[in-house]
XYZ file of C-alpha atoms in Angstrom:
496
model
C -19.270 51.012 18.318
C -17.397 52.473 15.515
C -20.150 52.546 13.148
C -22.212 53.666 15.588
C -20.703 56.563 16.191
C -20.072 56.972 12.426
C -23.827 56.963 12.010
C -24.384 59.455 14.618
C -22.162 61.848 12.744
C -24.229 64.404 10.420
C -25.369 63.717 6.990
C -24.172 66.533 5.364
C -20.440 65.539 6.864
C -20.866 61.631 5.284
C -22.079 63.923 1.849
C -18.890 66.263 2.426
C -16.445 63.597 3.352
C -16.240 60.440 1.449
C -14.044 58.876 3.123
C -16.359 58.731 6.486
C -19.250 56.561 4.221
C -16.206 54.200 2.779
C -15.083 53.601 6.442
C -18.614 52.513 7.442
C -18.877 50.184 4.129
C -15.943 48.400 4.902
C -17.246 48.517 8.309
C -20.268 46.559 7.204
C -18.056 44.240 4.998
C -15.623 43.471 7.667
C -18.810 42.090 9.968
C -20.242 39.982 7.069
C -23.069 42.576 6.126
C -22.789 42.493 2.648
C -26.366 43.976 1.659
C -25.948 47.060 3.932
C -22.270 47.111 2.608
C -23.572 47.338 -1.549
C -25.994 49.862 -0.357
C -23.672 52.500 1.286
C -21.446 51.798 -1.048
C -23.818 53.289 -3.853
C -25.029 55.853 -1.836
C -21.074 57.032 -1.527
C -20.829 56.964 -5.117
C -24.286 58.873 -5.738
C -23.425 61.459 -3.805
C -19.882 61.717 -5.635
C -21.417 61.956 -9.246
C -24.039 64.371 -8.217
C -21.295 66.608 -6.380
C -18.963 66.660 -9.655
C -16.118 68.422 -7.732
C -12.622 68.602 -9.043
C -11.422 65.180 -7.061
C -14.412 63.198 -7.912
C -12.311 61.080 -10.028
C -9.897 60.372 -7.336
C -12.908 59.342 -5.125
C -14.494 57.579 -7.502
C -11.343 55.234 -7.532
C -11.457 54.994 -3.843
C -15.083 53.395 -4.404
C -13.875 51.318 -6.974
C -10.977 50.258 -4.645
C -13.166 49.164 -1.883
C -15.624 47.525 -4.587
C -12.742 45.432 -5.774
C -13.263 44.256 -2.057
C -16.816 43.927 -2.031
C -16.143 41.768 -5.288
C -12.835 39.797 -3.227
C -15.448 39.136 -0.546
C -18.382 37.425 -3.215
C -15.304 35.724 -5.201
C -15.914 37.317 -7.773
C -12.637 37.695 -9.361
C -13.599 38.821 -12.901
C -15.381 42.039 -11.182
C -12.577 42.093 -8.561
C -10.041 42.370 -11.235
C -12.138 44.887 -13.086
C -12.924 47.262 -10.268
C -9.593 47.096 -9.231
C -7.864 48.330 -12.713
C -10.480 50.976 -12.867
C -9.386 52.067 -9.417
C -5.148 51.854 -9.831
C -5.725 54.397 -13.146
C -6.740 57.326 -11.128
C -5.304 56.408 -7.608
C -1.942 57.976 -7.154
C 1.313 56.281 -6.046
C 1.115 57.305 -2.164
C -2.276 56.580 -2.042
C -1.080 53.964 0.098
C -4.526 52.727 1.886
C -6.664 52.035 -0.995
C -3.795 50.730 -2.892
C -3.564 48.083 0.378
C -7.272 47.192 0.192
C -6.758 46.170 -3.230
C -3.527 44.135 -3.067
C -4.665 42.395 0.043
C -8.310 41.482 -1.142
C -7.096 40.094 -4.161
C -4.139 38.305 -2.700
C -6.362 36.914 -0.733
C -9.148 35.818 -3.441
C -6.275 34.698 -5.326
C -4.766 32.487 -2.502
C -8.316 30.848 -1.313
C -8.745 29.755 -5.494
C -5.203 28.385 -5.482
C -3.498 31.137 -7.725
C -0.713 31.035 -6.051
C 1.653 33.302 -7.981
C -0.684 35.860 -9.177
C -1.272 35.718 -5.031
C 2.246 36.242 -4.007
C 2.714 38.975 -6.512
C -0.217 40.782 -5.036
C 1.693 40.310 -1.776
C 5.060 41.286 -2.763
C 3.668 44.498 -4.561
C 2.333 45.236 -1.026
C 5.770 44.780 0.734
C 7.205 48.084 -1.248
C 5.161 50.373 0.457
C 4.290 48.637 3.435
C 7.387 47.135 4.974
C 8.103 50.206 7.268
C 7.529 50.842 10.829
C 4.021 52.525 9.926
C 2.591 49.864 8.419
C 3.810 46.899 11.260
C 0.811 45.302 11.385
C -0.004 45.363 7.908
C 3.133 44.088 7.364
C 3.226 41.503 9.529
C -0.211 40.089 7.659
C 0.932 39.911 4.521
C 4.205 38.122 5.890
C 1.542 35.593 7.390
C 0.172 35.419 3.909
C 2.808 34.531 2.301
C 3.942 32.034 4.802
C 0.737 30.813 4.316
C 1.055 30.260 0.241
C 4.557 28.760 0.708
C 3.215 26.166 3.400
C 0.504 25.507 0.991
C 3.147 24.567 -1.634
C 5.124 22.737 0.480
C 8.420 25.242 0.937
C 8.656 24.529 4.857
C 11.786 26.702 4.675
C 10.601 30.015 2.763
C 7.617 30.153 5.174
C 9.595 30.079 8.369
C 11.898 32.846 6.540
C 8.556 34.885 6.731
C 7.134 34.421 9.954
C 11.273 35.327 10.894
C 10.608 38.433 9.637
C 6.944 38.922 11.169
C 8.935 37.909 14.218
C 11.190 40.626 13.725
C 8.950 43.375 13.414
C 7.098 42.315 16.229
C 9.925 42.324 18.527
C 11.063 45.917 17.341
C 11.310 48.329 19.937
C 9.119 50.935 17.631
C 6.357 48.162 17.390
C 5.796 47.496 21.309
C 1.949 48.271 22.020
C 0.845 48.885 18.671
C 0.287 45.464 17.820
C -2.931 43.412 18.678
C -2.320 40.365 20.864
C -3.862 38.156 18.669
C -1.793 39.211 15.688
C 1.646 38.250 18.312
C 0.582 35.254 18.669
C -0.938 34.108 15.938
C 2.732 34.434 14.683
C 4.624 32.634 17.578
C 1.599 30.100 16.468
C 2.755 29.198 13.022
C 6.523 29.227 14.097
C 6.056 26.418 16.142
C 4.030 24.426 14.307
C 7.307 24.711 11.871
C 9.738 23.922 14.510
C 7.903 20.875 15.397
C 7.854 19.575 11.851
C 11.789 19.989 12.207
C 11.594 18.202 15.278
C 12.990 21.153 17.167
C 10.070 20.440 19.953
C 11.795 22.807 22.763
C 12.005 25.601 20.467
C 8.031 24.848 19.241
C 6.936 24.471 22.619
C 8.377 27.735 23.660
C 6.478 29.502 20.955
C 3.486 27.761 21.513
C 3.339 28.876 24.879
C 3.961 32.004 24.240
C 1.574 32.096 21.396
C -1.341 30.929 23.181
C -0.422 32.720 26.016
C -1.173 35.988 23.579
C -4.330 34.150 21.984
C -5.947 33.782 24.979
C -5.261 37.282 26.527
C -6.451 39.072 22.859
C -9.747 36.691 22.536
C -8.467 34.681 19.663
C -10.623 32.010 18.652
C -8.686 31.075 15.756
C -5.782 31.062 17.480
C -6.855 29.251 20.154
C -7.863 26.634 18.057
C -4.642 26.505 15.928
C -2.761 26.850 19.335
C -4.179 23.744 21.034
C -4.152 21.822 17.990
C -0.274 21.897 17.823
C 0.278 21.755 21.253
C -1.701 18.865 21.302
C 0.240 17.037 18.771
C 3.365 18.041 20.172
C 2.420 16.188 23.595
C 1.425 13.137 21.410
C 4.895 12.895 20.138
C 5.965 12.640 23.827
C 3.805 10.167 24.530
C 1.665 11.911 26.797
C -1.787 11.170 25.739
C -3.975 12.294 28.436
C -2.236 16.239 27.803
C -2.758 15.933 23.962
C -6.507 14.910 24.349
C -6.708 17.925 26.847
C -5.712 20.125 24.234
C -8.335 18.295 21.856
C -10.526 19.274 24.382
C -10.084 22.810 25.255
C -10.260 23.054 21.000
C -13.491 21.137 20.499
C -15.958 24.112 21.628
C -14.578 26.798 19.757
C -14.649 24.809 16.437
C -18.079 23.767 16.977
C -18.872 27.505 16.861
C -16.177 28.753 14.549
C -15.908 28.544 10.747
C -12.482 28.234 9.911
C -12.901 25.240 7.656
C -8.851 24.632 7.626
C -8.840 23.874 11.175
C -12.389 22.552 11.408
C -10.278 19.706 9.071
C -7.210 19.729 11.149
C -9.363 19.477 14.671
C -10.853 16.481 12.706
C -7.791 14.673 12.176
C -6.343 15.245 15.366
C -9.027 13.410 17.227
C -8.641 10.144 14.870
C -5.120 10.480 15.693
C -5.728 10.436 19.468
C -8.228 7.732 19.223
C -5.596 5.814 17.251
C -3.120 6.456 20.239
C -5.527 5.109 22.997
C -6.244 2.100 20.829
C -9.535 3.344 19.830
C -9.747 2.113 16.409
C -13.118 1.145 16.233
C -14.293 5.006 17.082
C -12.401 6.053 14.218
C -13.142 3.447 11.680
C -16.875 4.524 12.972
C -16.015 8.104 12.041
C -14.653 7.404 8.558
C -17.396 5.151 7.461
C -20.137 7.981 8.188
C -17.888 10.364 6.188
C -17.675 8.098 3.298
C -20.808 6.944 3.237
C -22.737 10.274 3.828
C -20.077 11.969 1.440
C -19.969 14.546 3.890
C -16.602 15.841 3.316
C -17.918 16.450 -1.027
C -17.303 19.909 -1.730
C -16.270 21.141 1.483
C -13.032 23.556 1.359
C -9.898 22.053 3.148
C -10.843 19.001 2.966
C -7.498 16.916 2.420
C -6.646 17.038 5.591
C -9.806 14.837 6.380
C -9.617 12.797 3.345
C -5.718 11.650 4.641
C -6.935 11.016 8.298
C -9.603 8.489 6.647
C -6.927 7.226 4.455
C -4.740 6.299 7.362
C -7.758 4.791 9.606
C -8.523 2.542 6.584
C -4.883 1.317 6.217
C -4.524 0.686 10.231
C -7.359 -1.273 9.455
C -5.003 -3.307 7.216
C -7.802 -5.637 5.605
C -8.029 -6.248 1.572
C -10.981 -3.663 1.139
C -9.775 -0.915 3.583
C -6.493 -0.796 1.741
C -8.071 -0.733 -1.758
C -10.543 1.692 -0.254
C -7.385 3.438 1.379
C -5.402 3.803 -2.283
C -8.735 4.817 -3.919
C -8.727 7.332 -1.695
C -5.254 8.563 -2.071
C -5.455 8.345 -5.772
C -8.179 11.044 -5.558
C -6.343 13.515 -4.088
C -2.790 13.101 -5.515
C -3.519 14.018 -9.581
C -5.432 17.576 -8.209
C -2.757 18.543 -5.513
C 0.057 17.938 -8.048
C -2.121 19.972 -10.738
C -2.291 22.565 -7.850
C 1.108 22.659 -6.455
C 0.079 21.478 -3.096
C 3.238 19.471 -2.248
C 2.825 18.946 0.980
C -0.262 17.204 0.367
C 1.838 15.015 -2.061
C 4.013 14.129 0.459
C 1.596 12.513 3.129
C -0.260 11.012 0.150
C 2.983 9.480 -1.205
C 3.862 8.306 2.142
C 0.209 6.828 2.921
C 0.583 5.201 -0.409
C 3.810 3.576 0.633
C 2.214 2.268 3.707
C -1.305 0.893 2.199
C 1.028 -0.917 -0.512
C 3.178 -2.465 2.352
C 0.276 -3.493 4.099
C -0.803 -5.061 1.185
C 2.742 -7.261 0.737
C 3.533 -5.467 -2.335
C 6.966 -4.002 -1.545
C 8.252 -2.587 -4.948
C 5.318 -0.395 -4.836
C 5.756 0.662 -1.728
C 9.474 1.600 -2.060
C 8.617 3.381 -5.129
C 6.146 5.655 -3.269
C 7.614 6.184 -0.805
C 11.287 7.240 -2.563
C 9.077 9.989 -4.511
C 8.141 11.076 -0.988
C 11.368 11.291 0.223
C 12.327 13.374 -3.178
C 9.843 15.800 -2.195
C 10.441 16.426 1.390
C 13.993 16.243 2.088
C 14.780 19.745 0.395
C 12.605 20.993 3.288
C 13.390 19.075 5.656
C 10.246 17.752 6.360
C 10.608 14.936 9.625
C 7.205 14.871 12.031
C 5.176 14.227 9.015
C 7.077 10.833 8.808
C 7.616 10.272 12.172
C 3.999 10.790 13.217
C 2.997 8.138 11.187
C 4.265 5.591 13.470
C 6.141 2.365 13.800
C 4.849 1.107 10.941
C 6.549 4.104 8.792
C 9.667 3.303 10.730
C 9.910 -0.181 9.203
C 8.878 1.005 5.753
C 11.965 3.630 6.246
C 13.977 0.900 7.572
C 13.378 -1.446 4.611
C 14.308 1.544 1.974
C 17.295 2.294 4.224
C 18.659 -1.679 3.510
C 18.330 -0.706 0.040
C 20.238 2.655 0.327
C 17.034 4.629 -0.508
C 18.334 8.641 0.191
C 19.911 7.028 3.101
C 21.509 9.797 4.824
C 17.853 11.689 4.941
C 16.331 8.566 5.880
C 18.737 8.194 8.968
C 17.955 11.480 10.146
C 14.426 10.547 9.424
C 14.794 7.417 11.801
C 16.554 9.180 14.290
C 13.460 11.758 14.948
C 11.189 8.622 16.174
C 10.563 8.329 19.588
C 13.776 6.836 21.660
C 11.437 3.920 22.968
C 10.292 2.889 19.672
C 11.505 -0.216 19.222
C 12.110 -1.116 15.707
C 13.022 -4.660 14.145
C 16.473 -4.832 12.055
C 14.175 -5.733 9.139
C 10.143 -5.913 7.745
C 11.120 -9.003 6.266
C 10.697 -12.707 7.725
C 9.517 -14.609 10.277
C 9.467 -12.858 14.377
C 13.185 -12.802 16.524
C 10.842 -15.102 18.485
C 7.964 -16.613 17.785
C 4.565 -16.477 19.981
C 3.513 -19.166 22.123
C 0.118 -20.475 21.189
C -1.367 -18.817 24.043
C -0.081 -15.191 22.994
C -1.385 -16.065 19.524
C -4.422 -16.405 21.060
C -4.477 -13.760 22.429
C -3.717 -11.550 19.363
C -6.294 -12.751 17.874
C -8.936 -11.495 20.462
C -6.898 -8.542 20.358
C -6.959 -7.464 16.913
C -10.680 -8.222 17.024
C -10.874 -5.487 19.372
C -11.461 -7.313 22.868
C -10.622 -5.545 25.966
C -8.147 -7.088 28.424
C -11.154 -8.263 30.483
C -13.460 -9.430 27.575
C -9.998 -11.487 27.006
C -9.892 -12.895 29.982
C -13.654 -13.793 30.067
C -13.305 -15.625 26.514
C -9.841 -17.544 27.368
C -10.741 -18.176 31.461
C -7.786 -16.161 32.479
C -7.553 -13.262 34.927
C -7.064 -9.859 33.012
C -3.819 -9.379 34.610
C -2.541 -12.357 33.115
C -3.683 -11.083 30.311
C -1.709 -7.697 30.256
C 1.297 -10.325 31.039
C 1.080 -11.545 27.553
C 0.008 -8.827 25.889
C 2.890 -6.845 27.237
C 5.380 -9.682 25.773
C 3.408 -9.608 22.416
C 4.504 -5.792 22.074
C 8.101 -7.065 22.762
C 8.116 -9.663 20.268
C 6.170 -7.661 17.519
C 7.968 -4.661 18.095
C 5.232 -2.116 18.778
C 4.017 0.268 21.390
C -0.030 -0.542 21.188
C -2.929 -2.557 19.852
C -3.430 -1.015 16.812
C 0.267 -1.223 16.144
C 0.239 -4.954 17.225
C -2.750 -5.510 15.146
C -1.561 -3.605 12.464
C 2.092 -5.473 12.467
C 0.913 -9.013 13.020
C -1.831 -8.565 9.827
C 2.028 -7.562 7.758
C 3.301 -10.841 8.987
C -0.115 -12.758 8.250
C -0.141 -13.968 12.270
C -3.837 -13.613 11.911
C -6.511 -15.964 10.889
């Protein structure tokens, strides 16, 4: 509508005022029409050469500024860079918009190519002039930003100091109805998904409801997606399955028309983790062989996220090849993401690496992963991402605590699991009590991947006879589910 009514305006005002064909251009930008965007950008700029009036130098670096964003856009960052010192030489101090479309473009640019400081300076630089009461909402983006970077780089507490402060200025009296809904909650959004990594799961769901609440009402696709996807995994930690795969749910259609290829990743591993939760193992083993046989996650952006979700199926799947498959895997992403400064990506791959080696009996290796995990995230206070990894990460933590590995963070870690988790004293040695040879049958059928009432077909029992046993195998093994059981009885070798 706005560049409708931009276009309906007369051509000798567009010629006149500059600023009128600049607003259309990053009109055109801002809906993804690039072509039309290069063309009225050089049409703006003819028209300023031919005029030659005495601030055709400051308009000129107007052009240049949203060029530079044009550039940002492509990424381009060697023309980005260029157009953008030819534009801060003539632009004056309190020219405080174009000086914004710079910054933030190439922030941006700089963020999505993992520059991270050159990113955050671009940021900060914006702060100065833009952390006032009119600029709120461009100051609560670039506190989202940098959030954003420091999430990215693993400093859990630094980004929840910045969505504090886009929290404050949301809140201020002076900002009430000037800022989009989407933009409100998008920030209650991303505090909660930080309060649940604390474990602080009233406080997240209180934000998350209030966030998606605001995402809904403002049209948010983005933040619907986000919304659900951390609500979701916030019910999964209480055990509630059938609400987390509603979440799932009410996410799947708008990222199958979205193109936010972050949480196109995240929906992805979400869903394995559900299927994991209702024992569904063989839909995402079935999931993770297409991706690695189809290489269908090579080259696409965001893609750890993915490539740790198939690392984890492969090591619940606990045979030789899965867990050499499963450290392969791990191995690929650790060298880059410590190159990068992605630490929180070294975290879950340390702590996948701890549990593939434990899987595969060799416990030195394990501790020693997992202790350089530990390292990493206890500054930060990192506990869901350990947590939501399951029993089997609770013995692993158990195990390091009997060897005073960072035991006081590794209590607090323990203490964030579930209350009716139950854990063994030790990962070492033989079962409290052993299985009688019918159970043992029956874990055998289970870990195969029989239902209760293929079990009871195969072993001419009824199927509640069936759950009998398979409830006292839980007991005895310590777990909460079939993959678990599965999972724990391949540790102790119970399996043929």
């Amino acid at each position: 509508l706005i560049k409708s009514w931009l276009d309906s305006l007369p051509r000798e005002w567009r010629s006149e005022y500059p600023i009128i064909g600049l607003v259309r251009t990053g009109l055109l930008l801002f809906t993804g029409q690039l072509e039309a965007c290069v063309q009225s950008v050089q049409e703006v700029e003819q028209r300023l050469v031919s005029r030659g009036d005495a601030e055709v130098d400051l308009h000129l670096a107007w052009v240049n500024a949203v060029r530079c964003s044009i550039a940002c856009f492509q990424n381009d960052l060697s023309r980005a860079e260029a157009f953008a010192e030819q534009s801060r030489q003539e632009l004056p101090e309190e020219e405080y918009f174009f000086r914004s479309i710079i910054l933030g473009s190439l922030g941006d640019t700089y963020r999505r190519n993992g520059l991270w400081e050159k990113s955050r300076q671009c940021y900060l630089e914006m702060l100065d002039f833009i952390d006032a009461p009119l600029f709120v909402v461009q100051s609560v983006h670039v506190y989202g930003a940098l959030a954003d970077l420091s999430l990215r780089q693993g400093r859990l507490r630094e980004a929840a100091g910045y969505w504090r402060k886009a929290l404050t200025a949301i809140q201020d009296r002076e900002s009430w109805g000037r800022l989009p809904l989407p933009l409100v909650g998008w920030v209650h959004i991303r505090m909660g998904e930080i309060l649940y990594q604390w474990n602080q799961l009233d406080e997240a769901r209180h934000h998350l409801v209030r966030g998606l609440e605001r995402a809904e009402l403002g049209g948010d696709v983005r933040g619907l997606i986000a919304g659900n996807l951390i609500a979701g995994r916030l019910e999964l930690t209480r055990g509630n399955i059938e609400q987390a795969e509603e979440h799932l749910e009410r996410a799947r259609p708008l990222v199958e028309k979205a193109q936010f290829s972050h949480w196109i990743r995240r929906f992805e591993r979400f869903q394995l983790e559900v299927w994991l939760a209702q024992d569904m193992l063989q839909s995402a083993v079935h999931w993770s062989d297409e991706m690695l046989q189809e290489g269908a996650l090579d080259g696409r952006p965001d893609s750890e996220a993915a490539h740790l979700a198939m690392a984890r199926v492969l090591i619940v799947k606990g045979d030789l090849p899965s867990l050499e498959r499963a450290l392969d895997q791990i191995g690929s992403l650790l060298q880059p993401a410590q190159a990068q400064g992605r630490t929180v990506i070294t975290i879950e791959a340390r702590a996948l690496q701890a549990l593939a080696y434990s899987r595969r009996g060799d416990m030195a290796s394990a501790m020693r992963s997992l202790e350089r995990a530990l390292r990493l995230a206890e500054p930060e206070g990192y506990l869901r991402l350990f947590a939501d990894l399951g029993a089997p990460m609770a013995r692993l933590l158990q195990e390091a605590r009997s060897r005073e590995v960072m035991p006081d963070y590794v209590d607090r870690l323990l203490a964030s699991f579930s209350s009716d988790l139950t854990l063994p004293a030790s990962t070492r040695g033989a079962l409290p009590e052993p299985l009688t040879d019918r159970e043992g049958e029956i874990l055998q059928l289970l870990a195969a991947g029989l239902t209760n009432r293929e079990i009871a077909e195969e072993l001419v029992i009824s199927p509640e006879t069936v759950k009998k046993h398979t409830g006292n195998i839980y007991g005895k093994l310590g777990v909460r589910s079939r993959t678990e059981a599965a999972a724990r009885a391949r540790e102790l070798e119970l399996l043929e």
